[in-house]
Coordinates of C-alpha atoms in Angstrom, one line a residue:
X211 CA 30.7 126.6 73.9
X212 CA 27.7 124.7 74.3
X213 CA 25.1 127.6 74.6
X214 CA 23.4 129.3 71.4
X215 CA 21.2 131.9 71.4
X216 CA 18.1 131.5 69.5
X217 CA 16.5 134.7 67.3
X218 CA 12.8 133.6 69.4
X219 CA 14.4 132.6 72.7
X220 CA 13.4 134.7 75.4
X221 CA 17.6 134.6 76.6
X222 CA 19.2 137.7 77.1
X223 CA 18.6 140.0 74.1
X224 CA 22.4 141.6 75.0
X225 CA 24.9 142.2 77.8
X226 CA 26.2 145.6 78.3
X227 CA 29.5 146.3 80.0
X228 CA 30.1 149.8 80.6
X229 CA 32.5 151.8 82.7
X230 CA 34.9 154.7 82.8
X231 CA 38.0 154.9 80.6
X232 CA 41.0 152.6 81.8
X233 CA 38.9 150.4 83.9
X234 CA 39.5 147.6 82.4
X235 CA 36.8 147.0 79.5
X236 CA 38.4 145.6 76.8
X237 CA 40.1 142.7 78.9
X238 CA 36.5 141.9 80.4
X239 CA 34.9 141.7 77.4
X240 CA 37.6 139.3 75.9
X241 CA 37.4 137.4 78.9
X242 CA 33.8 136.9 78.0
X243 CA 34.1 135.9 74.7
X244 CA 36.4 133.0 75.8
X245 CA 33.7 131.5 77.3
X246 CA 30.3 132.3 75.8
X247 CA 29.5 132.6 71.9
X248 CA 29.5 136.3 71.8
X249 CA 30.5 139.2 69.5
X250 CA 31.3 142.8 70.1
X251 CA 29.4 145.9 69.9
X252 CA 31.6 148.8 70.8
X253 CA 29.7 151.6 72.3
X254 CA 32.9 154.2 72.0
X255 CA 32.8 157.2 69.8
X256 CA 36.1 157.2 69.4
X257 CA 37.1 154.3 68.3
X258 CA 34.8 154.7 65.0
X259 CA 37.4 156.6 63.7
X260 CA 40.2 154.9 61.4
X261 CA 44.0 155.9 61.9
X262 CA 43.5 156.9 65.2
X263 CA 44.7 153.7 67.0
X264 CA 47.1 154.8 69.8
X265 CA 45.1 157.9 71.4
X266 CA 41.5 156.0 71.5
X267 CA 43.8 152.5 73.4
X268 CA 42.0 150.6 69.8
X269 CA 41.9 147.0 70.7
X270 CA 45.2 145.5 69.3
X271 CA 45.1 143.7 65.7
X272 CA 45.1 140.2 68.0
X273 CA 42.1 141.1 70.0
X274 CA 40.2 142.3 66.9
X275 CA 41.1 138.7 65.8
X276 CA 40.3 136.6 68.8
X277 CA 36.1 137.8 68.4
X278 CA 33.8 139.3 65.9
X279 CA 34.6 143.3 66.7
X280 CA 31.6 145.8 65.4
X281 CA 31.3 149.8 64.9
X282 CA 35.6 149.9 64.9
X283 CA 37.1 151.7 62.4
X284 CA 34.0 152.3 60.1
X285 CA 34.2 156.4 59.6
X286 CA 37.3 158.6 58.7
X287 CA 37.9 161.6 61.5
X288 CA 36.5 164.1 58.7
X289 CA 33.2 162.5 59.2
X290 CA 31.2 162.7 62.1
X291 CA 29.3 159.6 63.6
X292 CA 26.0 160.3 66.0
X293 CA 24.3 158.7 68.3
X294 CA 21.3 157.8 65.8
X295 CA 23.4 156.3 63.6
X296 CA 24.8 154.3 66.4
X297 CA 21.4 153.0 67.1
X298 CA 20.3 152.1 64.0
X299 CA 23.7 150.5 63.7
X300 CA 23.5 148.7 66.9
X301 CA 19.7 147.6 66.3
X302 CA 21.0 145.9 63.4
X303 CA 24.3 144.1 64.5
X304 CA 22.4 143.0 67.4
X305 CA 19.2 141.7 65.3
X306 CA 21.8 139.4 63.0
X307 CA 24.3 138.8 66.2
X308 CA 21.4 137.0 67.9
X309 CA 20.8 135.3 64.4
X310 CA 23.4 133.7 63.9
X311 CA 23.2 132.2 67.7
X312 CA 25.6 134.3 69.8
X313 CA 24.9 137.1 72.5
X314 CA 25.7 140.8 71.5
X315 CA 27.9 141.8 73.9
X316 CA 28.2 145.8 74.0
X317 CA 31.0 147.5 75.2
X318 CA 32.2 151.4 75.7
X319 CA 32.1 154.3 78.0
X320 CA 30.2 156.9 75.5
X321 CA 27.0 157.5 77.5
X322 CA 25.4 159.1 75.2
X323 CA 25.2 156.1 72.9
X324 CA 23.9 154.3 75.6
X325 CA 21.1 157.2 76.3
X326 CA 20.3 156.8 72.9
X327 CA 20.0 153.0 72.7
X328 CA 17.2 153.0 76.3
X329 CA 15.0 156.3 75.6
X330 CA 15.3 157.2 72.0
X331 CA 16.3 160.2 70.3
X332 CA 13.7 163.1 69.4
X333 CA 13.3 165.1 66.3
X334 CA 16.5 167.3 66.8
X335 CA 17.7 169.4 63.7
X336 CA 20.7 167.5 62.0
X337 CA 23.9 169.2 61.8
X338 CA 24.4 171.6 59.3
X339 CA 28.2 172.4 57.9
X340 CA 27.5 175.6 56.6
X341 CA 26.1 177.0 60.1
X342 CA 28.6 174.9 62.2
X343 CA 31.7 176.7 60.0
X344 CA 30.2 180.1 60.4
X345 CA 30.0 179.4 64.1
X346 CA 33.4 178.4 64.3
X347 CA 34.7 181.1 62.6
X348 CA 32.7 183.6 65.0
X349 CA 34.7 181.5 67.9
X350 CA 38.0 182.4 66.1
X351 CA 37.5 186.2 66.3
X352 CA 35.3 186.5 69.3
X353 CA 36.4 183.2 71.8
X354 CA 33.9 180.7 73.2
X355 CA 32.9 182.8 76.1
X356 CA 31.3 185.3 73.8
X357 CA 29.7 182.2 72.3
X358 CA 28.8 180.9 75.7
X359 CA 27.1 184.8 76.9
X360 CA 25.1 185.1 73.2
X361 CA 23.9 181.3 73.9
X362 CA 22.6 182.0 77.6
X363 CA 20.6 185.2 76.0
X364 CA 18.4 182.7 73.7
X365 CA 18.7 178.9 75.4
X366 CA 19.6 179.9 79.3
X367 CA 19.6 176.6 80.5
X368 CA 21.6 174.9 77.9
X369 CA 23.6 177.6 78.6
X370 CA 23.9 176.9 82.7
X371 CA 24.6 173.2 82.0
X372 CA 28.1 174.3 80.0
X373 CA 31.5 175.5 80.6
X374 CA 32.3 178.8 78.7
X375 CA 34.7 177.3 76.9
X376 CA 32.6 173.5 76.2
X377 CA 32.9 174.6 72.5
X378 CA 31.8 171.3 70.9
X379 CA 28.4 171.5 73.1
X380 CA 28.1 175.4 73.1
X381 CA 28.3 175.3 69.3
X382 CA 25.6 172.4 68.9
X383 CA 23.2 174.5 71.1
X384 CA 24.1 177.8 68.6
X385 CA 23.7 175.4 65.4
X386 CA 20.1 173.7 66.5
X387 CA 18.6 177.2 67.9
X388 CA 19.7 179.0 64.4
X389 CA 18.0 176.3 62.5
X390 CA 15.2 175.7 64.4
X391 CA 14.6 179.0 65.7
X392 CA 14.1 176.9 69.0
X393 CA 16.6 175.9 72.2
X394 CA 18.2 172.8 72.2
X395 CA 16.9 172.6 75.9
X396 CA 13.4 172.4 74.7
X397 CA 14.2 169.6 72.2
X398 CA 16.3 167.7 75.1
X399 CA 12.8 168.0 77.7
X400 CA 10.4 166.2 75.2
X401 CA 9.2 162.9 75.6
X402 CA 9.3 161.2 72.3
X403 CA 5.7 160.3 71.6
X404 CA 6.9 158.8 68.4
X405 CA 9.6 156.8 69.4
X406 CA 6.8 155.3 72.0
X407 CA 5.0 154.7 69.1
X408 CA 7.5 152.7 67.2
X409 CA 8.4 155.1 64.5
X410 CA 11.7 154.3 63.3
X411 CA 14.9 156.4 61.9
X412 CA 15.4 157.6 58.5
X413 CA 18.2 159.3 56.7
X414 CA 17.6 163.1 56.7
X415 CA 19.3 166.2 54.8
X416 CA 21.7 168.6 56.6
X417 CA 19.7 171.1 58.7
X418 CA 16.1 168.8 58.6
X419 CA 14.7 167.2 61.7
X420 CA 15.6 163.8 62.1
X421 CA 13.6 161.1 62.2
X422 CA 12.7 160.2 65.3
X423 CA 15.0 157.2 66.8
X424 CA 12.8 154.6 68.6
X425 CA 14.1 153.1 72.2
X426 CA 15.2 149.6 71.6
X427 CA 16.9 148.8 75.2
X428 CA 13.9 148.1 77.5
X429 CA 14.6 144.4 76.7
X430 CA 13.6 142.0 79.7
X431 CA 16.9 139.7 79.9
X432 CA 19.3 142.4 79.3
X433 CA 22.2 142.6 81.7
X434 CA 24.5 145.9 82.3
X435 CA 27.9 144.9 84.3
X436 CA 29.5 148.6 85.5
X437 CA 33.2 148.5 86.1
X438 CA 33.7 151.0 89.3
X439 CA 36.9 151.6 91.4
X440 CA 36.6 152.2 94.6
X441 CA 39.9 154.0 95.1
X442 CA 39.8 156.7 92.4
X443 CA 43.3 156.6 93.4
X444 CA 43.8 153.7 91.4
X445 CA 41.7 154.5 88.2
X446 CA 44.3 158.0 88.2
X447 CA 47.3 155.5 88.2
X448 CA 46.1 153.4 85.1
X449 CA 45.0 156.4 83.5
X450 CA 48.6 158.2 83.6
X451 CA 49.8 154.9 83.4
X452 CA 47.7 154.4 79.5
X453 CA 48.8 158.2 78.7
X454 CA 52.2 157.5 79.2
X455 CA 52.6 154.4 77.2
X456 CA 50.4 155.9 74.4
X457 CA 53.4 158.8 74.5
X458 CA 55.9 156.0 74.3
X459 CA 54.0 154.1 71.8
X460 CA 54.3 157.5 69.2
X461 CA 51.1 158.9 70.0
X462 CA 52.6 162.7 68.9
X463 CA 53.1 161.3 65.4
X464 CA 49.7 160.0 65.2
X465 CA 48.5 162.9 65.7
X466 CA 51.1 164.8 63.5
X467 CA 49.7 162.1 60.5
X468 CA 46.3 163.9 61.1
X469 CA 47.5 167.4 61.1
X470 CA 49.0 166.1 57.5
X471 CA 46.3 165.5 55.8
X472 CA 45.5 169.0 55.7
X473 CA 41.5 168.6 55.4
X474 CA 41.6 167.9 59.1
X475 CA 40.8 170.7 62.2
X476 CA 40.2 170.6 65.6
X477 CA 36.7 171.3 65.8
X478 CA 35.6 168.0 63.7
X479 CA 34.1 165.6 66.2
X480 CA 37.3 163.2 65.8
X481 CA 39.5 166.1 66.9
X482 CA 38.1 166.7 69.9
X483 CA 38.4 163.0 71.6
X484 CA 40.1 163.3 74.3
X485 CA 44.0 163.0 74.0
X486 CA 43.5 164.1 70.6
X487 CA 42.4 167.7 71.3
X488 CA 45.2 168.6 73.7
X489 CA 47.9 167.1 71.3
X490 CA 46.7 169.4 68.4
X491 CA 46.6 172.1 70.8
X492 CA 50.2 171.6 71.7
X493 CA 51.5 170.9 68.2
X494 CA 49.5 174.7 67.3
X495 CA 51.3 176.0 70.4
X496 CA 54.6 175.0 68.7
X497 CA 53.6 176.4 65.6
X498 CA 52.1 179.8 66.9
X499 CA 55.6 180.9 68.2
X500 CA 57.9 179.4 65.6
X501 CA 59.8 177.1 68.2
X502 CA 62.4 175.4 67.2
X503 CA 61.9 172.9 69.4
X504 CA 58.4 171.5 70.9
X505 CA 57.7 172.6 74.6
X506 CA 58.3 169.8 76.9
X507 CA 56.6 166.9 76.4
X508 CA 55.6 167.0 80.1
X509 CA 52.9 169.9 79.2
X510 CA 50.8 167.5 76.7
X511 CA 51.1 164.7 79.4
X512 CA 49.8 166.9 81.9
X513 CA 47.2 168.1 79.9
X514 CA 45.9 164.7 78.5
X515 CA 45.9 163.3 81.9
X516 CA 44.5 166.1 83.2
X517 CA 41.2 165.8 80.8
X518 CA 41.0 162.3 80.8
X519 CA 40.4 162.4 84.6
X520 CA 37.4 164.6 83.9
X521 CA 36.3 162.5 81.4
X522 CA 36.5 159.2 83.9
X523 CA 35.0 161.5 86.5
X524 CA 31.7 162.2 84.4
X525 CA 31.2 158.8 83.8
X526 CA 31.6 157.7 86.8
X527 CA 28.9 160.0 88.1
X528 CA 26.5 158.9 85.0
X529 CA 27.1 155.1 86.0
X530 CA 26.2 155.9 89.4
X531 CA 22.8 157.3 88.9
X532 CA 21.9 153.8 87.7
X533 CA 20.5 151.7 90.5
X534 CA 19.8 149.0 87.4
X535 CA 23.4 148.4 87.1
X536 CA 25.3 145.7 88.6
X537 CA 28.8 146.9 89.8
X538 CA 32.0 145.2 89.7
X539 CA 34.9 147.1 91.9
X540 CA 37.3 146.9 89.6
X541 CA 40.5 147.5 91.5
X542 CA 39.7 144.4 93.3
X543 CA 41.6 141.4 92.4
X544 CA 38.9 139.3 92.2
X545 CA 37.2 141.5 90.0
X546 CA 37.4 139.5 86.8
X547 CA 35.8 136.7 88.7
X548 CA 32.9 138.7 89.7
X549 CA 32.3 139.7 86.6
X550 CA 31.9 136.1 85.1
X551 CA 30.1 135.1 87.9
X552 CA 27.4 137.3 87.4
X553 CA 27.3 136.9 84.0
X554 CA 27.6 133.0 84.3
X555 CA 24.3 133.4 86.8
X556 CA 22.6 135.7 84.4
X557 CA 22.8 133.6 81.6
X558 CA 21.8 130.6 83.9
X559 CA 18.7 132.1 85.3
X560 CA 17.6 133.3 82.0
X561 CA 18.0 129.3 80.8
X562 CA 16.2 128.1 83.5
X563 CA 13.8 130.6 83.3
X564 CA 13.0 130.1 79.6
X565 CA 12.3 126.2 80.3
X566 CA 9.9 126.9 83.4
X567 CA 8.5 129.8 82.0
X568 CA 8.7 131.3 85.1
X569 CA 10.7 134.6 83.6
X570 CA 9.7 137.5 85.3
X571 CA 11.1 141.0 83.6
X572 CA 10.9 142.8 86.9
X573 CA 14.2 140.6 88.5
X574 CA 17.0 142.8 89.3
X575 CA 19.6 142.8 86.2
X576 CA 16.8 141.4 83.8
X577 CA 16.5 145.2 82.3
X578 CA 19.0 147.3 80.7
X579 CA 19.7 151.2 81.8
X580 CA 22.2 153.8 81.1
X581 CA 22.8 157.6 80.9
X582 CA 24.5 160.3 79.5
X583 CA 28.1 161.2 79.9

């Protein structure tokens, strides 16, 4: 590893390599850091969350080993972790990553981190547990939809954009208009003029505005490498093919661990992941009518499979509404070779670029972009 990233260089600030769940991500990223001085900035708001290791497919204790891992396992699943906290995180792993000579190399599917890293985040009220428990218990006696019919009465187009039973979104929306007294939709529309500015985040009590979070990805010599299938065939396959061996791998009593602790429930952020929910659902459904036994398995599997399609689905969609990006077709078999190739001519126009001074920020790949799930 004969290349080493200077704090002052003008080389890539960070590579970003994004793409929908079971396509592959972890593998690429290690294959990277066999071969250029890198360390890892997971961009997944799942696997934040310690003791949940089989539903979130955590890199093994041998990856975690083989490169510096960062933002893995750093909150318990009765805390929540948001996207302002992931920038300031990320701002600073990258700022001491590039210190100490490697290249940040960020790696995840949660868009909404990534939305956070390019524009910023504006003043939105911080959550507030009081507010968010009353909501949930107005869910338990009247169900989401009601929730979903009193939100389109006061924020109608937050209210369009959701399911009638997206509870986790839905009750956001209720929580920021009863603090504010204003629609989440109209906080979501606003250009941050401060975050232009260069205003940066600050720690803020429960219910306050936060600060707000300045962009920090509009970084000439930034690369974003998006792993796409073209046969969504395929991406189904691996992703029954994951479900199934996180069922074989114990997954249930994972999940039963949780539901043990007794200070967990399934509206906390951690809860809600995507595997995680259904299980807890299907583990209450045993519960609820006193089984003796647990319903098939074959109902959770459905389910989980079922959801995580969706998920892979939406970002897919995200991914491709960046023309910035630089796509890899993942079910190819020469995709891992693509992948290095382009970062291997990234990293090589970037050098050569740096000695001529010839560096222009406008070349395709030289900018970073993303979106929200």
């Amino acid at each position: 590893m004969g290349v080493r990233f200077q704090l002052n260089s003008p080389l890539p600030r960070y590579l970003a390599l994004a793409g929908p769940t079971a396509s592959g991500k972890t593998a690429a990223a290690l294959a990277i850091a066999q071969r250029w001085p890198v360390e890892i900035i997971s961009v997944d708001s799942a696997l934040v969350y310690r003791g949940m290791d089989i539903g979130t497919a955590k890199p093994t204790a041998a990856e975690l080993a083989a490169v510096p891992h960062h933002l893995i396992n750093i909150r318990d699943p009765l805390q929540a972790y948001s996207a302002a906290e992931f920038v300031a995180d990320a701002t600073q792993l990258m700022t001491g990553i590039t210190a100490r000579g490697k290249l940040p190399l960020l790696v995840g599917g949660t868009m909404l981190y990534f939305k956070a890293l390019r524009d910023g985040l504006d003043n939105m009220p911080r959550a507030d547990p009081a507010i968010r428990e009353a909501i949930a218990l107005e869910a338990a006696q009247k169900g989401w939809p009601a929730l979903h019919a009193e939100l389109a009465l006061i924020d109608p187009v937050s209210a369009a954009r959701l399911a009638p039973a997206d509870s986790q979104r839905i009750s956001r929306a209720l929580e920021v208009h009863r603090i504010s007294g204003q629609p989440l939709s109209s906080f979501q529309s606003r250009v941050s003029h401060a975050a232009s500015a260069g205003l940066t985040s600050e720690k803020t009590a429960p219910g306050q505005p936060s600060a707000p979070c300045p962009p920090v990805a509009h970084k000439p010599g930034s690369l974003l490498i998006s792993l796409e299938p073209q046969d969504r065939a395929w991406l189904h396959q691996r992703i029954a093919q994951r479900f199934d061996a996180m069922l074989a791998s114990d997954f249930l009593d994972e999940v039963k661990a949780l539901r043990a602790r007794g200070d967990l429930h399934p509206e906390l952020p951690a809860m809600r992941c995507v595997g995680y929910r259904q299980a807890w659902e299907y583990l209450d459904a045993h519960k609820l009518h006193g089984l003796a036994d647990l319903p098939p398995i074959s109902e959770l599997r459905d389910k989980g499979i079922a959801a995580t399609r969706q998920l892979a689905k939406r970002q897919i969609t995200w991914l491709r509404s960046m023309p910035e990006r630089q796509v890899v077709a993942c079910d190819r078999p020469d995709a891992l070779a693509q992948m290095l190739a382009l970062t291997a001519d990234f990293l090589h126009s970037r050098h050569l670029a740096e000695k001529t001074g010839r560096f222009d920020p406008g070349t395709p790949g030289c900018e970073f972009a993303a979106d929200i799930t």
